[in-house]
Short mmCIF file of N, CA and C in Angstrom, two decimals:
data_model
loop_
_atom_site.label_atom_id
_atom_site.label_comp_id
_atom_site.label_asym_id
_atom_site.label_seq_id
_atom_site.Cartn_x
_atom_site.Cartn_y
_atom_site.Cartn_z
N UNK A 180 9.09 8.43 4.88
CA UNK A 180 8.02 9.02 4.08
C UNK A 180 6.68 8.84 4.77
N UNK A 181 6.64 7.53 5.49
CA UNK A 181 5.22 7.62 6.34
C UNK A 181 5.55 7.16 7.80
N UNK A 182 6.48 7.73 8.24
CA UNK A 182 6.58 8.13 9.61
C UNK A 182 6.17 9.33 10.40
N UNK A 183 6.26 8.78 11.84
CA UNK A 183 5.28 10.13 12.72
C UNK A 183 3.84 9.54 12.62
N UNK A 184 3.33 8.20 12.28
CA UNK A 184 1.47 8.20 12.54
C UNK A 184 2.01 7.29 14.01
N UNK A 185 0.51 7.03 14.85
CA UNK A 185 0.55 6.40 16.01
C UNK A 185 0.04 5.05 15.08
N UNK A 186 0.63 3.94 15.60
CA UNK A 186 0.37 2.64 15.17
C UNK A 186 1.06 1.97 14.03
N UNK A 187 1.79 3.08 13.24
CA UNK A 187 2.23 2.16 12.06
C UNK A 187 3.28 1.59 12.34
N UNK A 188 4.49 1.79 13.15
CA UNK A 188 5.28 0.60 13.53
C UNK A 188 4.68 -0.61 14.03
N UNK A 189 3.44 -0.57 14.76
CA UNK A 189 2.86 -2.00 15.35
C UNK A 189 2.57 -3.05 13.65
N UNK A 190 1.39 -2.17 13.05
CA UNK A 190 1.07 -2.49 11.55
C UNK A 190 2.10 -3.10 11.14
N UNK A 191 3.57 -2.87 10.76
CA UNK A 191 4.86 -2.91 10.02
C UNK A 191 5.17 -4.57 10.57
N UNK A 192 5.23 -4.15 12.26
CA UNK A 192 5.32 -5.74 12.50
C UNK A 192 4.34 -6.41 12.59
N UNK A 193 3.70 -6.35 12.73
CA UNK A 193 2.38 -7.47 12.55
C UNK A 193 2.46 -8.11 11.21
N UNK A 194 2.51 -7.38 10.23
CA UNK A 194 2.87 -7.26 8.72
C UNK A 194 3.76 -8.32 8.25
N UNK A 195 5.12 -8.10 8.95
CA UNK A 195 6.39 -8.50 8.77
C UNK A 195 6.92 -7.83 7.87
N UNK A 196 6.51 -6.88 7.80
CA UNK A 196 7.16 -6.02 6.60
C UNK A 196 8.47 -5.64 6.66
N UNK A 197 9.04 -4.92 8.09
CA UNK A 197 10.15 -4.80 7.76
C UNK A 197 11.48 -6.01 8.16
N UNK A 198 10.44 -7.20 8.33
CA UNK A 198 11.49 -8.34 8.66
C UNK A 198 11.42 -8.80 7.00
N UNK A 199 10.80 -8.74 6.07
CA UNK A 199 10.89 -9.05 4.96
C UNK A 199 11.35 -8.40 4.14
N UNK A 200 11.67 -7.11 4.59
CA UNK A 200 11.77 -6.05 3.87
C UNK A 200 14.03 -6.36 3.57
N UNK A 201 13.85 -6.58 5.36
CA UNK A 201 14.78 -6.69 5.72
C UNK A 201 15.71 -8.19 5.09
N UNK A 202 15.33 -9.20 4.98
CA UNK A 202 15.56 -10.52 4.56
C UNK A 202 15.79 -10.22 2.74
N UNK A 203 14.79 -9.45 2.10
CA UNK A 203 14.74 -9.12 0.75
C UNK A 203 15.94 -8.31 -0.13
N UNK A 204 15.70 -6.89 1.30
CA UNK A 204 17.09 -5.68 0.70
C UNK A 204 18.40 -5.92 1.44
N UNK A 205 18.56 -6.60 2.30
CA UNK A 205 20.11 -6.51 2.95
C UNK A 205 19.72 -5.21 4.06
N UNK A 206 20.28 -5.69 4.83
CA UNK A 206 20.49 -4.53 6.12
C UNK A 206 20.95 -2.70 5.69
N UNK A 207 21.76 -2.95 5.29
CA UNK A 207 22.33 -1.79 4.70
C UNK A 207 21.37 -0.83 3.54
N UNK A 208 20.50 -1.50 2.61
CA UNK A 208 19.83 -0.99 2.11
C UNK A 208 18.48 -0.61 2.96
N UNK A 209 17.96 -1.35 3.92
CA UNK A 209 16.91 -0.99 4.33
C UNK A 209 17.34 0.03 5.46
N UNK A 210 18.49 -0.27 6.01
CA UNK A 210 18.54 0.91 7.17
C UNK A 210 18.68 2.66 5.86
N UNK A 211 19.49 2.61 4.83
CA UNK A 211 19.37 3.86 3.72
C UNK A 211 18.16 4.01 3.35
N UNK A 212 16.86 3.43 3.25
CA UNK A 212 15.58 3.67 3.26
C UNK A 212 15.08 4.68 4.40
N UNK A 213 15.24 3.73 5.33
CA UNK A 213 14.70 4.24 6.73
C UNK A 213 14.76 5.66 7.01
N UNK A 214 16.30 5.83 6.64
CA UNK A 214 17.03 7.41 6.75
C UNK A 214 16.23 8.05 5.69
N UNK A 215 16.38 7.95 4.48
CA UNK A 215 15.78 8.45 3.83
C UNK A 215 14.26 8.78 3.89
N UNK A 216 13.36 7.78 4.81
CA UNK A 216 12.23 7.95 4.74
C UNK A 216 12.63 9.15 6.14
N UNK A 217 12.53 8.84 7.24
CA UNK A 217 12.86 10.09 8.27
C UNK A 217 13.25 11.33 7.64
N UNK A 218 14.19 11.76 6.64
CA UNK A 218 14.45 12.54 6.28
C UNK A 218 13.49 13.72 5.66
N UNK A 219 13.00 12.43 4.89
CA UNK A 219 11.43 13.75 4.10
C UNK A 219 10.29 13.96 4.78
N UNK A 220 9.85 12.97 5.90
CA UNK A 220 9.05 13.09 6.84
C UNK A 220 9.41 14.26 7.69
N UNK A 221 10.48 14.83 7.82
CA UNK A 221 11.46 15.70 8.94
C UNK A 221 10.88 17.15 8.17
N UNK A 222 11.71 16.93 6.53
CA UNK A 222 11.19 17.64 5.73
C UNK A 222 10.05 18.20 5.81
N UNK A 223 9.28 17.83 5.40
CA UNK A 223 7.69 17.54 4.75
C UNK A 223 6.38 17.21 5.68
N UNK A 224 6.94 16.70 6.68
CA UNK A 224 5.54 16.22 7.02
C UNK A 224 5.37 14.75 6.75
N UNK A 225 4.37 14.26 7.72
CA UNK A 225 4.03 12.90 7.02
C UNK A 225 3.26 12.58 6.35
N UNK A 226 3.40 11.89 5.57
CA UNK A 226 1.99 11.33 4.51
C UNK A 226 1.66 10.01 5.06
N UNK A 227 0.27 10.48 5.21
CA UNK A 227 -0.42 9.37 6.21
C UNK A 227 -0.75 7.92 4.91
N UNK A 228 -0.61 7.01 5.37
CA UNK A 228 -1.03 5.71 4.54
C UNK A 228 -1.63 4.66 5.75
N UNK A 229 -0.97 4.97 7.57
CA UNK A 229 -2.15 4.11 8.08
C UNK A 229 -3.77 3.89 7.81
N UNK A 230 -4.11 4.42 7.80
CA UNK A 230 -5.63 3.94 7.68
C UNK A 230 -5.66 3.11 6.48
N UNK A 231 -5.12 3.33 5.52
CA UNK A 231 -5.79 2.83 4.32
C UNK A 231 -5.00 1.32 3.91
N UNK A 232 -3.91 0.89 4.29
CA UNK A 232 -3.47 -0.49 4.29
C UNK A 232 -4.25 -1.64 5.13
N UNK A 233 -5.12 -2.16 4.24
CA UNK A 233 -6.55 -2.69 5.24
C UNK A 233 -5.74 -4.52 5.52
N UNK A 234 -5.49 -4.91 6.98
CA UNK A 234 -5.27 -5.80 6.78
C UNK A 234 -6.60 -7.48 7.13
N UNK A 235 -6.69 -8.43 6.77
CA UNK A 235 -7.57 -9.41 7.67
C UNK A 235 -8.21 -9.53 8.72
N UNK A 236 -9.82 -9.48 8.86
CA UNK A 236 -10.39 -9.64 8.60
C UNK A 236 -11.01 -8.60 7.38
N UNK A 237 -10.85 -7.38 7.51
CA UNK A 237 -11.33 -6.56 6.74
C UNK A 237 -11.27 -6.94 5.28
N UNK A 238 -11.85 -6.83 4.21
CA UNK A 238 -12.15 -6.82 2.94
C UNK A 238 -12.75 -5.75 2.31
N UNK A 239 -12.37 -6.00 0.49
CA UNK A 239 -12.69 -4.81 -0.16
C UNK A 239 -14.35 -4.57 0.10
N UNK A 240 -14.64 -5.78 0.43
CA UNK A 240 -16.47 -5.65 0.39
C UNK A 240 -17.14 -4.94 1.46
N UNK A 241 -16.50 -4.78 2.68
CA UNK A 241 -16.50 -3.94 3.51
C UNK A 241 -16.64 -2.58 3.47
N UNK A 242 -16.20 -1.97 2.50
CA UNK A 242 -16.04 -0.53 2.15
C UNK A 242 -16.19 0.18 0.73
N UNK A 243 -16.57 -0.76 -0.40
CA UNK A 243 -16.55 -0.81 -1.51
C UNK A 243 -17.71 -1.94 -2.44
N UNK A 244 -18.22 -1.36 -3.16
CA UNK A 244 -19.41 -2.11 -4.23
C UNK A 244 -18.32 -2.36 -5.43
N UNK A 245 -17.78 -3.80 -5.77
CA UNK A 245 -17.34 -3.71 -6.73
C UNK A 245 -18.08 -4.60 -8.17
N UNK A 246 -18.60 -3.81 -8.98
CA UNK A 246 -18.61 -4.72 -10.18
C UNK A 246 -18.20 -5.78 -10.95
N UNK A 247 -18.75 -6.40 -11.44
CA UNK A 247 -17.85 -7.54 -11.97
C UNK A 247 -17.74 -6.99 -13.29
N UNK A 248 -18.18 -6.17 -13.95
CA UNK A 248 -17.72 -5.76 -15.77
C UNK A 248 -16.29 -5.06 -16.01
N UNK A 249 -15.97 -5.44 -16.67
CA UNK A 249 -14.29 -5.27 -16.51
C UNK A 249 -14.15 -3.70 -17.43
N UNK A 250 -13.22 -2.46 -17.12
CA UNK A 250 -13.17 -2.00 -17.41
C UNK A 250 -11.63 -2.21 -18.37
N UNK A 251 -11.02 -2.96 -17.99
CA UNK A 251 -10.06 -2.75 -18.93
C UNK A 251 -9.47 -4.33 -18.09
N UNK A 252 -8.07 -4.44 -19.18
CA UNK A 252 -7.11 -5.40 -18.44
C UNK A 252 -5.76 -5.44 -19.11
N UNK A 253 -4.77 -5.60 -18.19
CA UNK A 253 -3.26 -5.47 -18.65
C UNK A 253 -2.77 -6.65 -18.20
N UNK A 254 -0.73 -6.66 -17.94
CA UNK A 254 -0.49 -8.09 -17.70
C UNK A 254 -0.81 -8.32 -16.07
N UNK A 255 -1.08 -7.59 -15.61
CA UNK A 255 -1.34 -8.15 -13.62
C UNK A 255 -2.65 -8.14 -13.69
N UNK A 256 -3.33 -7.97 -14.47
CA UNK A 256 -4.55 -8.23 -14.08
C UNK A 256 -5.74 -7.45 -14.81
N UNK A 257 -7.02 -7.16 -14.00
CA UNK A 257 -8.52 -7.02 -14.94
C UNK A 257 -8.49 -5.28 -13.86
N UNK A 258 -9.22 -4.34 -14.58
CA UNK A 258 -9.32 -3.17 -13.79
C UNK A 258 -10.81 -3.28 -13.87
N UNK A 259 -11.69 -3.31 -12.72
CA UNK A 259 -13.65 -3.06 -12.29
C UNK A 259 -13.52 -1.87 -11.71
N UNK A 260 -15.03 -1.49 -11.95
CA UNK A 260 -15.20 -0.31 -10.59
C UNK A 260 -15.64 -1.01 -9.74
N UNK A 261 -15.40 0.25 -9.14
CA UNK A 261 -15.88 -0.06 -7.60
C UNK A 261 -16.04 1.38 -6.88
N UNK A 262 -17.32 1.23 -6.04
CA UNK A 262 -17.85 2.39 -5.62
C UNK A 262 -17.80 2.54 -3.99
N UNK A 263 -17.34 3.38 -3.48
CA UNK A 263 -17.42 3.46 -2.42
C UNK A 263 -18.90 3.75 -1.13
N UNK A 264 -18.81 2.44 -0.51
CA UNK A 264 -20.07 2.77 0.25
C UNK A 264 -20.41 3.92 1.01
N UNK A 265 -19.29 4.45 1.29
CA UNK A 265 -19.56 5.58 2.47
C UNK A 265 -19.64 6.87 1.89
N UNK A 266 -19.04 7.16 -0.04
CA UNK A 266 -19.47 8.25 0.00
C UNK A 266 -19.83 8.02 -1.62
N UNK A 267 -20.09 7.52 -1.92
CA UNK A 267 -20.61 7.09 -3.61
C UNK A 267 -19.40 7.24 -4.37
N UNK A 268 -18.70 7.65 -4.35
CA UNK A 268 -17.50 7.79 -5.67
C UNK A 268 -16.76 6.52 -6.17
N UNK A 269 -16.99 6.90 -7.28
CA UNK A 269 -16.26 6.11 -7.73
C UNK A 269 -14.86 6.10 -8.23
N UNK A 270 -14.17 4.32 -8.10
CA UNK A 270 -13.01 4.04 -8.07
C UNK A 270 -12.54 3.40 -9.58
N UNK A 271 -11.44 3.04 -10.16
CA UNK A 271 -10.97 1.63 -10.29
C UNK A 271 -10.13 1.03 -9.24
N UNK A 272 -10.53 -0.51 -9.44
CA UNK A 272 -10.38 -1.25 -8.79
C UNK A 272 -9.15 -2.87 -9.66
N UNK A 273 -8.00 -2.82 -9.43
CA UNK A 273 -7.24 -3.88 -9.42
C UNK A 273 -6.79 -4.87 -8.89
N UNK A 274 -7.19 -5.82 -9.13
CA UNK A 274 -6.69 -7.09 -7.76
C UNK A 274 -5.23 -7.62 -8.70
N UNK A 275 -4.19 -8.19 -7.83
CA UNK A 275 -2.71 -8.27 -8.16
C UNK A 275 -3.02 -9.95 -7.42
N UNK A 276 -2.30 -10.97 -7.94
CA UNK A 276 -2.48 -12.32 -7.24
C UNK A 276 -1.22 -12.33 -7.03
N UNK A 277 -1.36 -12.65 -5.52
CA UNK A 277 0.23 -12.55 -4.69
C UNK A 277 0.69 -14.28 -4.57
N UNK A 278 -0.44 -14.93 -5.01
CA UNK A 278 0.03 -16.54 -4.37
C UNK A 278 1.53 -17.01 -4.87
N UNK A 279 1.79 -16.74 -6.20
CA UNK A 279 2.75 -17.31 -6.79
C UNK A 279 4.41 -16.75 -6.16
N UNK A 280 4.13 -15.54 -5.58
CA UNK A 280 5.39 -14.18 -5.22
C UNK A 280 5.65 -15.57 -4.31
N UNK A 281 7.37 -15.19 -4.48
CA UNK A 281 8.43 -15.51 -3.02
C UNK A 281 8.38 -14.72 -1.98
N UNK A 282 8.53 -14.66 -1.44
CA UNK A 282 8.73 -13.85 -0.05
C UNK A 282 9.78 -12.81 0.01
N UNK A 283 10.63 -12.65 -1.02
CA UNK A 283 11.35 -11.45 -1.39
C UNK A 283 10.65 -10.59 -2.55
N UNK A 284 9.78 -11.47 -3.27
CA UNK A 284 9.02 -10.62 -4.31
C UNK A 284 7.55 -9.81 -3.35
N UNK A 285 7.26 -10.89 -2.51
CA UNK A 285 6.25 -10.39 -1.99
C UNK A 285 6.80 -8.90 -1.24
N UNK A 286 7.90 -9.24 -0.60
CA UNK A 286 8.35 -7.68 0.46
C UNK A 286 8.64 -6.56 -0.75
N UNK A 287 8.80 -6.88 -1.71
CA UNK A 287 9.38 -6.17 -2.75
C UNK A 287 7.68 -5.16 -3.05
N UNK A 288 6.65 -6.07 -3.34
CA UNK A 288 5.67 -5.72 -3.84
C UNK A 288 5.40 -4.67 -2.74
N UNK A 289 4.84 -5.22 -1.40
CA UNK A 289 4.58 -4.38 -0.22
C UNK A 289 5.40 -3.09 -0.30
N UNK A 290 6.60 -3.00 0.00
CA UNK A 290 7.39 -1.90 -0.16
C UNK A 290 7.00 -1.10 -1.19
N UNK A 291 6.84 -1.24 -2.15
CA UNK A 291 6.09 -0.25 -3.41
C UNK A 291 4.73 0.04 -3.25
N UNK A 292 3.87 -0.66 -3.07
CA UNK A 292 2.46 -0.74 -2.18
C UNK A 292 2.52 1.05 -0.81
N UNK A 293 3.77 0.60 -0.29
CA UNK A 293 3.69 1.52 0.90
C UNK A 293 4.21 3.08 0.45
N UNK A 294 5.10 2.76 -0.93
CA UNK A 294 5.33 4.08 -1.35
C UNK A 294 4.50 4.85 -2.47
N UNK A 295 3.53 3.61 -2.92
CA UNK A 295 1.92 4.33 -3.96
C UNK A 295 0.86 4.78 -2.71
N UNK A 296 1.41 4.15 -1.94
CA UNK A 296 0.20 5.34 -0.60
C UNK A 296 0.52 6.03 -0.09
N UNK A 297 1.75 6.66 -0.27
CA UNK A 297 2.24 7.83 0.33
C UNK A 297 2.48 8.81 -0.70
N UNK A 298 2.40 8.89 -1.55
CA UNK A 298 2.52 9.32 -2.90
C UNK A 298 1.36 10.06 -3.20
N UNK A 299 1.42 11.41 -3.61
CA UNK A 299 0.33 12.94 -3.64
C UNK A 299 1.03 13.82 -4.52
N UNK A 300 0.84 14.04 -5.51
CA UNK A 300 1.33 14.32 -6.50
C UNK A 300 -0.13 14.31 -7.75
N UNK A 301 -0.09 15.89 -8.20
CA UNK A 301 -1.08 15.90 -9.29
C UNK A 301 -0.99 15.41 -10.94
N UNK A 302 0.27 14.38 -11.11
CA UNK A 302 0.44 14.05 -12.19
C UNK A 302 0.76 12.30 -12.20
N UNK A 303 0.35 11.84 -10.87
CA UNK A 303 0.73 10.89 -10.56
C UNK A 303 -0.97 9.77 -10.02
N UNK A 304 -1.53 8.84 -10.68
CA UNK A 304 -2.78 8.64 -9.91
C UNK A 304 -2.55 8.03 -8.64
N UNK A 305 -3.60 8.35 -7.67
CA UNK A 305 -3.40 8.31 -6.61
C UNK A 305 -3.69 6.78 -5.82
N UNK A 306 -3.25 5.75 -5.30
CA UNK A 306 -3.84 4.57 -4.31
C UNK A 306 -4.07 5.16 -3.18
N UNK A 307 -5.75 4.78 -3.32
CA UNK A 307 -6.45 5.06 -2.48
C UNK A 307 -6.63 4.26 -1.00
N UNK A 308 -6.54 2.52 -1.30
CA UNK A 308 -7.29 1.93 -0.13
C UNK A 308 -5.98 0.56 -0.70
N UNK A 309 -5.97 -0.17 -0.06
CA UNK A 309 -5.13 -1.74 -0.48
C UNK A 309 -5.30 -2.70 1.00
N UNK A 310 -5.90 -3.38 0.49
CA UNK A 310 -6.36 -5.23 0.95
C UNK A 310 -5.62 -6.02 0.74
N UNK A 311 -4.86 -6.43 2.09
CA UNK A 311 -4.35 -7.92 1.88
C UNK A 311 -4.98 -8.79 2.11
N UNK A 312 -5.02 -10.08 0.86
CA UNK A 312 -5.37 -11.27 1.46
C UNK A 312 -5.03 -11.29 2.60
N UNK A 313 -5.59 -12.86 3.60
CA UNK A 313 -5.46 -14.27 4.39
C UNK A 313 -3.72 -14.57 3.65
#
């Protein structure tokens, strides 16, 4: 689904994503991903999500004014705006606390992370930008 960019296999490992991915789903499920992702990419085209998986040093503050007044809150967390420096629009903004995740919950999370940024669809809201902690 987001194959075909230059760099995102480097990203993936640097990441450890698909060694976690891999440790999390079993071999067999992640290689039926893989296919499957090639497949609609083959299809379709790719849907780009490099740029926007921001990893360390980078931060949301870097690219974004976020408020501290809470616009809402559910069970993962508080939703703020946040405005983008480079072109004024505005966002919501959710922070998710990863400290507590295992390392199969964490690959679990990422993996869904990588398929809400590839994801374009007018009935579906869109993830725009995502920051990993340190």
């Amino acid at each position: 689904l987001f194959d075909s960019m230059p760099g995102l296999d480097d990203i993936l490992d640097q990441t450890g994503f698909l060694d976690a991915a891999d440790d999390a789903l079993g071999n067999e499920v992640l290689d039926d991903l893989m296919q499957r992702r090639q497949s609609l990419a083959t299809s379709f085209g790719a849907i780009p999500v490099f740029c926007r998986y921001h990893l360390p040093p980078r931060t949301i503050s870097d690219d974004y004014v976020v408020s501290a007044h809470a616009l809402g809150s559910g069970m993962c967390g508080t939703v703020v705006r946040a405005t983008s420096q480079l072109t004024g629009e505005t966002f919501a903004c959710k922070h998710f606390p990863l400290t507590d995740l295992s390392a199969k919950e964490f690959a679990l999370v990422k993996a869904e992370v990588m398929v809400y940024l590839s994801l374009d669809h007018p009935y579906v809201a869109r993830l725009f930008d995502v920051y990993q902690p340190d």
